[in-house]
Coordinates of C-alpha atoms in Angstrom, one line a residue:
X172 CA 0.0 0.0 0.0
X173 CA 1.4 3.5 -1.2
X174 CA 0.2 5.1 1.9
X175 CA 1.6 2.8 4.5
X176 CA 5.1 2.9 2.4
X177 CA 5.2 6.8 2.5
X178 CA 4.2 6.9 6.4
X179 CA 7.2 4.4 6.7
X180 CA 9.5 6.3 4.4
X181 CA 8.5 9.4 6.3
X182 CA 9.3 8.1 10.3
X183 CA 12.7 6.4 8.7
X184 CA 13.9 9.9 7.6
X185 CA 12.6 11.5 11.0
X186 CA 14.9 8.9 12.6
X187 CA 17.8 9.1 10.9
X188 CA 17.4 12.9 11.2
X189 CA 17.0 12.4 14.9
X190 CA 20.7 11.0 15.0
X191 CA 21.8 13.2 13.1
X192 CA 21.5 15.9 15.3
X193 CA 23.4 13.9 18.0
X194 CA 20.3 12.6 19.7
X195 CA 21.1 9.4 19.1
X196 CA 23.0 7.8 22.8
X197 CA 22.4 10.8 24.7
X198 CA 20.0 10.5 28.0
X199 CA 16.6 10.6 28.3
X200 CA 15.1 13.2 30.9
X201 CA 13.1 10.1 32.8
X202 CA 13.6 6.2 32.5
X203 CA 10.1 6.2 30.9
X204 CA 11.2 8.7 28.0
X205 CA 14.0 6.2 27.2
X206 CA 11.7 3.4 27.7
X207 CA 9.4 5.2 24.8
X208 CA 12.1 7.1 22.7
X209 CA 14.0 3.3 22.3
X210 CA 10.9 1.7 20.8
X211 CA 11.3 4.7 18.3
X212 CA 14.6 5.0 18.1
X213 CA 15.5 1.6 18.0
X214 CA 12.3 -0.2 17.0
X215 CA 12.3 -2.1 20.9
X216 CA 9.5 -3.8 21.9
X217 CA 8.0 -2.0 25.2
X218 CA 8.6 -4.0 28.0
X219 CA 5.2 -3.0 29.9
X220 CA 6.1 -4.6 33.2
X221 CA 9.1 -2.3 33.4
X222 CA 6.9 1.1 31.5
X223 CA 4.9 0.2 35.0
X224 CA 7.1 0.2 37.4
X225 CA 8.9 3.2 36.5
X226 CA 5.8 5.1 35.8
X227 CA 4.9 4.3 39.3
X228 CA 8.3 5.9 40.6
X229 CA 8.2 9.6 38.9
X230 CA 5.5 12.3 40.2
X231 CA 2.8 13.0 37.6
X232 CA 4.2 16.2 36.1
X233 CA 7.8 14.6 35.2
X234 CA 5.1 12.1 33.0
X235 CA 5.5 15.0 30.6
X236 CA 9.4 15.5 31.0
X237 CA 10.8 16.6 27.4
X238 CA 13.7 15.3 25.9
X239 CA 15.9 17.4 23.8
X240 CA 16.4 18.9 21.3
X241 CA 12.8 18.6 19.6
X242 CA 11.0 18.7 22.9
X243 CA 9.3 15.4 22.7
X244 CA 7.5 13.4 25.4
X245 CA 6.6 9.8 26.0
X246 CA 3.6 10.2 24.8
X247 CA 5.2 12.1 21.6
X248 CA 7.9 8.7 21.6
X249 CA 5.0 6.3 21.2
X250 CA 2.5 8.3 18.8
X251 CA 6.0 7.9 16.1
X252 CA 6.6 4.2 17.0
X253 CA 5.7 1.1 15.2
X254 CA 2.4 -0.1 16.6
X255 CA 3.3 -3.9 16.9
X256 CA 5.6 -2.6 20.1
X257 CA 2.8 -2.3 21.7
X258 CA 2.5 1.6 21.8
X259 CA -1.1 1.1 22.7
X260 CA -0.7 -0.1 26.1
X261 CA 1.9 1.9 26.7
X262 CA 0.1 4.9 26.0
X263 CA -2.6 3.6 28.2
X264 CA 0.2 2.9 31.0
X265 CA 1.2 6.6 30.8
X266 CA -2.2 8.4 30.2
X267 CA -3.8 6.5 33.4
X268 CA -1.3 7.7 35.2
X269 CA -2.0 11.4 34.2
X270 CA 0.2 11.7 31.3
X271 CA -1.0 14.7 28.9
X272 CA -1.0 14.2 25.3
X273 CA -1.0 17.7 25.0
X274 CA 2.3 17.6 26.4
X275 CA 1.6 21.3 27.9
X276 CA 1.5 23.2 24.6
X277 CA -1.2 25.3 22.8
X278 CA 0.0 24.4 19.2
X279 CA -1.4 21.4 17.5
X280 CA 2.5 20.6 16.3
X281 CA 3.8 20.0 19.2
X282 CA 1.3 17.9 21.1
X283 CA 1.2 14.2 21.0
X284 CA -2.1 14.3 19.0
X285 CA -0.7 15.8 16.3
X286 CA 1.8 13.1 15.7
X287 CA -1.3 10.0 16.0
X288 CA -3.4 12.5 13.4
X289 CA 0.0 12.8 11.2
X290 CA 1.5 8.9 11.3
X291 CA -2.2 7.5 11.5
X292 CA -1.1 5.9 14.4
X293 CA -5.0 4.7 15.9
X294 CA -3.7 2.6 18.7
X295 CA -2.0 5.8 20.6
X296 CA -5.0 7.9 19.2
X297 CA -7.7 6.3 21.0
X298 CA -6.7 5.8 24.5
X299 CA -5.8 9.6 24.1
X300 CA -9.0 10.8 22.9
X301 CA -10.4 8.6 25.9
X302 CA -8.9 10.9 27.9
X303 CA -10.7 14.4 27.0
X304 CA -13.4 15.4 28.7
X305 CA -15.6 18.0 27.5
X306 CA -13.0 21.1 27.3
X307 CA -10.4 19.0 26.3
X308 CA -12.7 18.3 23.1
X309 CA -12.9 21.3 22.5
X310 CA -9.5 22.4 22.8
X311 CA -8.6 19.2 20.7
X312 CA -11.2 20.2 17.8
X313 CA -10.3 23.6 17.8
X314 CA -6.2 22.6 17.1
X315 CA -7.7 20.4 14.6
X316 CA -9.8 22.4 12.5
X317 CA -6.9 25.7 13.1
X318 CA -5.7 27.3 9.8
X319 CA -2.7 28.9 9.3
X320 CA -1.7 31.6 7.5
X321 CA 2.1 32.0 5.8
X322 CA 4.9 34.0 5.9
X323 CA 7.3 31.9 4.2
X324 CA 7.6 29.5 1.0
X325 CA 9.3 27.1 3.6
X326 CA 6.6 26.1 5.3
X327 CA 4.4 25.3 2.9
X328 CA 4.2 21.4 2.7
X329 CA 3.9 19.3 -0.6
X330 CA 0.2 17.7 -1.9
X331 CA -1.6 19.7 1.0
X332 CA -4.7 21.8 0.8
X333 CA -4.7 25.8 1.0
X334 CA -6.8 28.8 0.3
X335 CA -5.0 31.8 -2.1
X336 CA -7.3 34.3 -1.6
X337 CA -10.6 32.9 -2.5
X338 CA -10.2 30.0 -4.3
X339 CA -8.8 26.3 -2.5
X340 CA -6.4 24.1 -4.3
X341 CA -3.6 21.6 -3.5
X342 CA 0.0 22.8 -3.7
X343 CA 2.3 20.7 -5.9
X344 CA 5.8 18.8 -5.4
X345 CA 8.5 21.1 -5.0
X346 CA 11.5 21.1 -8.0
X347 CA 14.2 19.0 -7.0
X348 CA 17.7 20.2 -6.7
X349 CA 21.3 18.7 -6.3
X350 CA 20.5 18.2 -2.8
X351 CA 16.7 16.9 -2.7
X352 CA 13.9 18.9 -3.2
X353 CA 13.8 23.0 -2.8
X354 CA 11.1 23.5 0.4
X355 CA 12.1 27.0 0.0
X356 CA 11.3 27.5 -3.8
X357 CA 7.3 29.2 -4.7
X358 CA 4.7 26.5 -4.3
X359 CA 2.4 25.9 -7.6
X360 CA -0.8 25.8 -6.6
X361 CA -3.3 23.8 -8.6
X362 CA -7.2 24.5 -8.6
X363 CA -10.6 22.4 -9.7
X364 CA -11.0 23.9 -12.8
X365 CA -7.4 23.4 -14.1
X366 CA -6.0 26.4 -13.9
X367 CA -2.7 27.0 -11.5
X368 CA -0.7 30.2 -10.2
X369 CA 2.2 30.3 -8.4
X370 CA 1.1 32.7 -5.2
X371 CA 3.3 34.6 -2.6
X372 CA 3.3 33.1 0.8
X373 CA 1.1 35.8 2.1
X374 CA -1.8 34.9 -0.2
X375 CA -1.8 31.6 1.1
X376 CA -3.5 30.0 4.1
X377 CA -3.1 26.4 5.2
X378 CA -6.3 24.5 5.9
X379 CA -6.8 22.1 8.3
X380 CA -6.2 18.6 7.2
X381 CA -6.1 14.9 7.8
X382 CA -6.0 11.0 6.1
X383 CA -9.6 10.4 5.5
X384 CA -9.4 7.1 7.4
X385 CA -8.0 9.7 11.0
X386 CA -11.1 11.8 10.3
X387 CA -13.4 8.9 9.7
X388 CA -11.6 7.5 13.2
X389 CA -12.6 10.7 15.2
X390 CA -16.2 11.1 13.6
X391 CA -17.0 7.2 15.3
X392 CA -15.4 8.5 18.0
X393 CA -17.2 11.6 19.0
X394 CA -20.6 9.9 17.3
X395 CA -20.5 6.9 19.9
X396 CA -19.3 8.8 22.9
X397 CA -21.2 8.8 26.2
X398 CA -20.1 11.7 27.5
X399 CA -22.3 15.0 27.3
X400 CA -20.3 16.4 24.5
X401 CA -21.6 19.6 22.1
X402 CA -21.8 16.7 18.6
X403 CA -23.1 18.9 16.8
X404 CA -20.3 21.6 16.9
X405 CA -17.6 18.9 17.3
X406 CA -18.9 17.6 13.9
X407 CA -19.1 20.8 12.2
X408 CA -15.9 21.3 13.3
X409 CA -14.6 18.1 11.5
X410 CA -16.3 18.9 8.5
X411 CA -14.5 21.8 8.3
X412 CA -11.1 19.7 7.7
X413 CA -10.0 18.8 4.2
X414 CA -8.9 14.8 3.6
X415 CA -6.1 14.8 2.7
X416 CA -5.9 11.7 0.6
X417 CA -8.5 13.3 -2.0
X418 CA -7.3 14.6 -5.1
X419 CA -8.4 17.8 -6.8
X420 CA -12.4 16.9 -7.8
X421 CA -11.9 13.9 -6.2
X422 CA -15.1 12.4 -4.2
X423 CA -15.3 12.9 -0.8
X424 CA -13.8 9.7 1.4
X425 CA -15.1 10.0 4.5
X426 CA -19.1 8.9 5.2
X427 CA -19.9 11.6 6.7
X428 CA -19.3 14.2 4.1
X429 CA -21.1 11.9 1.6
X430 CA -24.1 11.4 3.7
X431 CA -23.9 7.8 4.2

């Protein structure tokens, strides 16, 4: 499967570029982040006897202990890890014991949650969205559905969906160079009817965006959820996120947005 190769591809290159930037052998900021950052790192199964016990030994707020240099968490460790390590559990192991998969921040990027909705990884996903109660959906929804406006060719991503001006399109790939592709050079932008321009980065906003199969994932979620959650405005919110599998014209994934 193309998409499964590409998420692979994608996590191998965040690896290697995690050792590149010496992270690779230096300590962890709690034996659970090593615990978590070696079944990324090194593809190690997680010993959940041993996730337990140390859990057990650290105060709640050193749950969400960073490690350097990208600021990543536990949580953050096992939302990029292979699911047959058995991130699932672990996640449930840390979460139980008040972990945050917010890891303390008010951008989407650098919360656990953004890395599940990213790498599709379901099994950290759900035990974290079991977590929220009803302002922690909100807050969770309202990083979801966020736009964001540029400043800079740079970070503009390939194949995602934006709004120049008035009109919403899908940028292209960016031209290659000597030393792999140029994220700094201008982004062609290309719309449903054909035509394509290639905009400044101030013309551009990002939309909100996610695999079809993470949205469809959520939507069950909030739809089958006991608690007395706002649907209605959850769901609206989650209808206002593009899929990011479908092509320009192409039909709607999700069963939601097709009304089925």
């Amino acid at each position: 499967d193309y998409q499964v190769r590409l998420k692979q591809a994608s996590l191998q290159i965040l690896r290697l570029l995690f050792r590149s930037m010496g992270c690779s052998g230096s300590k962890s900021a709690t034996p659970v982040n090593g615990i978590c950052r070696s079944a990324f790192e090194n593809k190690k199964s997680i010993d959940h006897g041993r996730l337990t016990s140390e859990v057990a030994k650290l105060d709640v707020a050193l749950l969400n202990s960073k490690d350097e240099p990208w600021g990543w968490t536990a949580l953050d460790f096992l939302a990029l890890s292979d699911v047959s390590l058995g991130t699932g559990v672990a996640a449930e192991i840390l979460l139980a014991a008040g972990a945050d998969p917010f890891c303390g921040a008010t951008d989407f990027g650098e919360t656990a949650f953004e890395k599940c909705v990213k790498y599709k990884n379901f099994d950290v996903l759900e035990p974290c969205l079991g977590t929220l109660d009803v302002p922690g959906w909100d807050a969770f929804m309202n990083m979801l559905a966020a736009t964001n406006k540029c400043s800079s060719h740079g970070g503009i991503g390939e194949n995602v969906w934006v709004q120049v001006r008035d009109r919403k399109g899908k940028t292209g790939i960016c031209p290659a160079t000597g030393h792999g592709p140029d994220q700094s050079a201008p982004k062609r932008v290309l719309f449903d009817d054909g035509s394509y321009e290639f905009p400044s980065p101030g013309d551009i906003t990002i939309l909100p965006q996610a695999d079809s199969s993470v949205l469809e994932f959520i939507f069950k979620i909030v739809s089958d959820s006991q608690k007395q959650l706002d649907k209605n405005i959850l769901i609206e919110r989650l209808m206002n996120c593009e899929e990011a599998d479908r092509s320009i014209n192409g039909e709607f994934k999700c069963s939601f947005r097709r009304g089925s």
